[in-house]
Tab-separated table of C-alpha atoms in Angstrom:
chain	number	residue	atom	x	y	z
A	1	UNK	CA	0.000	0.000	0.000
A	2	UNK	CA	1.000	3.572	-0.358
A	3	UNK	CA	1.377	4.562	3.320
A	4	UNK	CA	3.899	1.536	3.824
A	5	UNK	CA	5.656	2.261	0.632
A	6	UNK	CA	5.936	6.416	2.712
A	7	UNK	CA	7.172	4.006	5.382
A	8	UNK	CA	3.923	5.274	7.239
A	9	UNK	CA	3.532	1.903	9.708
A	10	UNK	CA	1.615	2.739	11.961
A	11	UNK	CA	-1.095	4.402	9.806
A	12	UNK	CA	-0.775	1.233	7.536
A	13	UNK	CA	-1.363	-1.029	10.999
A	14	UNK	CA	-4.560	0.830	11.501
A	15	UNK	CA	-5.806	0.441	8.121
A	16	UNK	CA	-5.360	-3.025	8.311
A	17	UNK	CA	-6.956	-3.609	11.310
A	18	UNK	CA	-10.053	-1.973	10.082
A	19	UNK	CA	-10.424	-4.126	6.878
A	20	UNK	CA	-10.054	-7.232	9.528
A	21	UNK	CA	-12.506	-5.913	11.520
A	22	UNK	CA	-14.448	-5.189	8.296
A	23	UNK	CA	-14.397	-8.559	6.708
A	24	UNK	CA	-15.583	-10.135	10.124
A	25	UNK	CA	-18.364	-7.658	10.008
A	26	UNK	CA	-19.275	-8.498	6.110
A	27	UNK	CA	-18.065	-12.072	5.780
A	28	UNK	CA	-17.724	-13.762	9.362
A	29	UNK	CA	-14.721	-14.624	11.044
A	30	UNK	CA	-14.563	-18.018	8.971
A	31	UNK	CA	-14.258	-17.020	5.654
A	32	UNK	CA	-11.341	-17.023	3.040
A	33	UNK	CA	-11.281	-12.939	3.071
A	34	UNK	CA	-11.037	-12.984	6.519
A	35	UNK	CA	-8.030	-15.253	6.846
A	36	UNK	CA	-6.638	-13.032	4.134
A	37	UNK	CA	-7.022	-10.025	5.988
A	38	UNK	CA	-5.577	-11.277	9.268
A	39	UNK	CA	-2.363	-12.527	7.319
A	40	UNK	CA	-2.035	-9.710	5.873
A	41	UNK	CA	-2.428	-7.669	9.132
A	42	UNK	CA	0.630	-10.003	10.716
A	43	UNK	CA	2.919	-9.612	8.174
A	44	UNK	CA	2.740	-6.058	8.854
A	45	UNK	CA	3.183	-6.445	12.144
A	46	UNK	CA	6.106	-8.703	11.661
A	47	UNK	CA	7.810	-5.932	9.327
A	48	UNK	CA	7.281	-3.430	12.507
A	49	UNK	CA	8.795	-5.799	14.731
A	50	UNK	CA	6.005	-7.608	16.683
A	51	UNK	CA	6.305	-11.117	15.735
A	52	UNK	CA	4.772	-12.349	18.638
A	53	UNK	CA	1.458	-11.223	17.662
A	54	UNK	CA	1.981	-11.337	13.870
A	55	UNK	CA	2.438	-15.302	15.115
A	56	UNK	CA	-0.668	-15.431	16.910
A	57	UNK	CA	-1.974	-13.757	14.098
A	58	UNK	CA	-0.694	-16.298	11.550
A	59	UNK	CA	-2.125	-19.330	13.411
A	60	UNK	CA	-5.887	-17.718	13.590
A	61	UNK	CA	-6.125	-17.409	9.982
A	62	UNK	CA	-4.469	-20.599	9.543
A	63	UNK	CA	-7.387	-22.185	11.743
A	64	UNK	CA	-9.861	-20.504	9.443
A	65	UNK	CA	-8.596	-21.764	6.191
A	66	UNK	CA	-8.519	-25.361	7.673
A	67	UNK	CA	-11.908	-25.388	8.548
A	68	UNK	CA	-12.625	-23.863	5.221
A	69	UNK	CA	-10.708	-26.318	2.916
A	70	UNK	CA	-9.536	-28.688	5.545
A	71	UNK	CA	-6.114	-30.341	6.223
A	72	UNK	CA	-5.056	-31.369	2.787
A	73	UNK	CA	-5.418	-28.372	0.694
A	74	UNK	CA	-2.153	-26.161	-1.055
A	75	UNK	CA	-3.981	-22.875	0.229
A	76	UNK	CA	-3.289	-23.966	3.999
A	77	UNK	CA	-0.086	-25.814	2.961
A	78	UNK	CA	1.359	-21.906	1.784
A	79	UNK	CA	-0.265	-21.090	5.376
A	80	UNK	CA	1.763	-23.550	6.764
A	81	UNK	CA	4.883	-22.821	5.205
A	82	UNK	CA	4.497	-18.685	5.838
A	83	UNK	CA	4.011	-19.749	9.863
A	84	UNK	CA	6.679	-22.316	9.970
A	85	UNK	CA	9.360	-19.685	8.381
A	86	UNK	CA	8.296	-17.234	11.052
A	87	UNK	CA	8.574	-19.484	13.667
A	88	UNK	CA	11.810	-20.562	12.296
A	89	UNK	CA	12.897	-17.046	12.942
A	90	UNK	CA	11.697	-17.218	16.570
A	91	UNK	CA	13.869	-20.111	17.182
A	92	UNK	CA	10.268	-22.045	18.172
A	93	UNK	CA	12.221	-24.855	16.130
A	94	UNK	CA	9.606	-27.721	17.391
A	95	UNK	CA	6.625	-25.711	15.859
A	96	UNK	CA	8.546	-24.915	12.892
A	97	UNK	CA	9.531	-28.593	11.882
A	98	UNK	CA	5.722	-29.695	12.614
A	99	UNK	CA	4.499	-27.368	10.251
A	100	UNK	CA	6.758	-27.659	7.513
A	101	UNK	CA	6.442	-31.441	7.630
A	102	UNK	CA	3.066	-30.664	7.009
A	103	UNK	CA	2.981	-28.443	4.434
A	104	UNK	CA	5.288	-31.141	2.653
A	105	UNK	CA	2.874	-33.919	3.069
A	106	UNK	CA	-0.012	-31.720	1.700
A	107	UNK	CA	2.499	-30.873	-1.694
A	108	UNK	CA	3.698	-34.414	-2.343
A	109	UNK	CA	-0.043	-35.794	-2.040
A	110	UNK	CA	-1.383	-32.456	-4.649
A	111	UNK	CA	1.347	-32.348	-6.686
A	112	UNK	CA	3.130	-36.095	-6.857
A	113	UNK	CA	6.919	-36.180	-5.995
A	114	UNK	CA	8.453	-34.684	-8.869
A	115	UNK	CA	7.005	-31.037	-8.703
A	116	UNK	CA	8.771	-27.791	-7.727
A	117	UNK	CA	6.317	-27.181	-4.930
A	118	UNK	CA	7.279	-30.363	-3.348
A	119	UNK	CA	10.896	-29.665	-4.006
A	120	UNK	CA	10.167	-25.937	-1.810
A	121	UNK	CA	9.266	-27.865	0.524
A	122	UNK	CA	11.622	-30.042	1.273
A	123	UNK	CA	14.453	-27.583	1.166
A	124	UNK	CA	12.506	-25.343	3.624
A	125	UNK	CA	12.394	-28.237	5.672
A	126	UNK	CA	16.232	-29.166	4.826
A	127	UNK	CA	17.363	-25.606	6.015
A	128	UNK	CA	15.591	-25.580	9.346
A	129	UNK	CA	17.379	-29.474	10.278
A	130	UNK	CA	20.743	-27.760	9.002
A	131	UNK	CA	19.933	-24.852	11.660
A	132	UNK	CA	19.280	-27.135	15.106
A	133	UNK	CA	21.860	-29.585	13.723
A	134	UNK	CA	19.710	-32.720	11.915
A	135	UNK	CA	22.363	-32.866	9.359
A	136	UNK	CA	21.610	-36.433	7.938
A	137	UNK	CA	17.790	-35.615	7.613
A	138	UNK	CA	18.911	-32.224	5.994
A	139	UNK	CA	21.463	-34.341	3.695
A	140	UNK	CA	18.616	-36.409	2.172
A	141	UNK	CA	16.235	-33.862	1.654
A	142	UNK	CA	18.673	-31.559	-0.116
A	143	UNK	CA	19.531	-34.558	-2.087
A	144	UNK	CA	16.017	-35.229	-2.790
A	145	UNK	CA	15.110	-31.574	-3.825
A	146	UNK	CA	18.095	-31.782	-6.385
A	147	UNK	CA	17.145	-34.991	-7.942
A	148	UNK	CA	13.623	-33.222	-8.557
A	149	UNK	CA	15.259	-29.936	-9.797
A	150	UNK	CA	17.400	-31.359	-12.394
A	151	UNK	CA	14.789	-33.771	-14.016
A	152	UNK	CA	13.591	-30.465	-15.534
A	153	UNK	CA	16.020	-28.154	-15.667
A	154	UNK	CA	13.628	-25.358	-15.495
A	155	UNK	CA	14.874	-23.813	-12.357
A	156	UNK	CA	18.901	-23.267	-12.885
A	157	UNK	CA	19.214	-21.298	-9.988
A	158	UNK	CA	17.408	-23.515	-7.825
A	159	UNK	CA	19.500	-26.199	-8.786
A	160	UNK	CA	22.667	-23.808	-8.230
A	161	UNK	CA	21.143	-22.772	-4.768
A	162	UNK	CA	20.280	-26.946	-3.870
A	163	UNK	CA	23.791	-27.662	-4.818
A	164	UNK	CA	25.576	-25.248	-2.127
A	165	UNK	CA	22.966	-26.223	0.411
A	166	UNK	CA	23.837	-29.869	0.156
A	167	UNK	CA	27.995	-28.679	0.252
A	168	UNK	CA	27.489	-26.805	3.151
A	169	UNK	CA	25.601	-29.773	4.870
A	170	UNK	CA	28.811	-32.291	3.744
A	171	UNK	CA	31.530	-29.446	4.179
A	172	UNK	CA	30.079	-29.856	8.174
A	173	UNK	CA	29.912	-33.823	7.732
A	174	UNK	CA	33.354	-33.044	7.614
A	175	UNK	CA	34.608	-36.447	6.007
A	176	UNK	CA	37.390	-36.770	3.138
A	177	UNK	CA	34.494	-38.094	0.849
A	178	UNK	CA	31.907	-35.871	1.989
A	179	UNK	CA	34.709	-32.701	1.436
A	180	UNK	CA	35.151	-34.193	-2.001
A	181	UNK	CA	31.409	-34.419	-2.939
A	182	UNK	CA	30.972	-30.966	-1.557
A	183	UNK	CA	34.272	-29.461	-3.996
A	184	UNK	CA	32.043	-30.891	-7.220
A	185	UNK	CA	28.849	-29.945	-5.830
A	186	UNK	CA	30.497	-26.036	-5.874
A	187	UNK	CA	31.547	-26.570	-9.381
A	188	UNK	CA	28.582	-27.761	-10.485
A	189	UNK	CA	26.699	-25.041	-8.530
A	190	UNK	CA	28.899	-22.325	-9.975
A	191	UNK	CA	28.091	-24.007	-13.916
A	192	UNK	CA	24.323	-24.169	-13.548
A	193	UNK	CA	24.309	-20.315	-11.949
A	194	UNK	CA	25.998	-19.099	-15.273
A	195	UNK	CA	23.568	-21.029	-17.307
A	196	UNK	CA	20.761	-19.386	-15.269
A	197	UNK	CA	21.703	-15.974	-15.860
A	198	UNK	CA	20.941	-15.273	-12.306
A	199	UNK	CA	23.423	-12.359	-11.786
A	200	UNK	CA	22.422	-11.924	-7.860
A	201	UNK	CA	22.662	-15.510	-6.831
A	202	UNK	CA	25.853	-16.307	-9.045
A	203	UNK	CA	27.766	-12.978	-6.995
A	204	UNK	CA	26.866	-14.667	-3.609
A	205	UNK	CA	28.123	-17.887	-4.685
A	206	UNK	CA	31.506	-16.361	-5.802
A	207	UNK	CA	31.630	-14.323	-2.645
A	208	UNK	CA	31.069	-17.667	-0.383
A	209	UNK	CA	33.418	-19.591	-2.641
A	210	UNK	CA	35.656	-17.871	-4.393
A	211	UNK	CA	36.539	-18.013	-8.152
């Protein structure tokens, strides 16, 4: 909106809370606008800071769009994955893993096991067992992710981005052969980047790697 583009928060805050309090008005509190609203309305809040309400927040519109669309729906498993990257954040690590292996479960059932969504998934899921130190589950996932990502080539940088994730997991292995892996993992990384054209991500891999 144009008040938080004038970096106007707290008028922006206001104006958000009054379409929530709107839609309950014209829709009810159970309806899809309403859950729209409220998300909307915490990641606000989460931009000015207040992440333990923009949480709170999170979790009542997730509530609504379950008992809208139910458990197995891709609406509530984006839901899912917005709360569990928050969370993530928080440190609330427990939470976070829950929901993520959630929202998985709800992508590989919709889309099969070979779709981008699913592959998303698993390398949110991949990042946050790097972070509290799961580093075989991260391993597998990340290994996963990249089988589906090169099957179709249609995401270079992804597949760039999957390779350094899975050499960073091995690089901590720490193991002649898993140092090895990780060295060709970085080459290939670096040769799918250029191919991609992705001028952002291939600087960051240069700067993490070197030439």
């Amino acid at each position: 909106s144009l008040c938080r583009e004038l970096g106007r928060m707290d008028q922006c805050e206001e104006l958000c809370r009054e379409s929530v309090a709107l839609s309950k008005k014209l829709y009810g509190k159970d309806r899809a606008e309403t859950a729209r609203d409220i998300n909307n309305l915490a990641v606000l809040l989460c931009e000015k800071g207040d992440k333990k309400e923009a949480i709170k927040l999170h979790y009542e519109a997730l509530n609504i769009m379950k008992s809208i669309f139910g458990l197995h729906n891709v609406y509530v498993a984006t839901d899912l994955n917005n709360l569990a990257s928050l969370l993530a954040e928080e440190s609330r690590h427990e939470e976070a893993e829950n929901l993520f292996e959630q929202s998985l479960n709800i992508k590989l059932d919709y889309y099969g096991p070979d779709h981008e969504a699913v592959a998303v998934g698993m390398t949110n899921l991949a990042l946050l067992y790097h972070k509290i130190g799961k580093f075989s589950a991260a391993e597998k996932l990340h290994r996963t992710a990249l089988d589906i990502r090169k099957k179709s080539e249609l995401h270079r940088d992804k597949i760039a981005e999957t390779c350094c994730y899975l050499a960073d997991i091995l690089i901590k292995i720490g193991t002649p052969k898993s140092m090895s892996e990780a060295k060709d993992l970085i080459i290939e990384a670096k040769r799918f980047v250029k191919r991609s054209k992705n001028d952002e991500l291939a600087a960051a891999i240069l700067s993490k790697y070197g030439t």
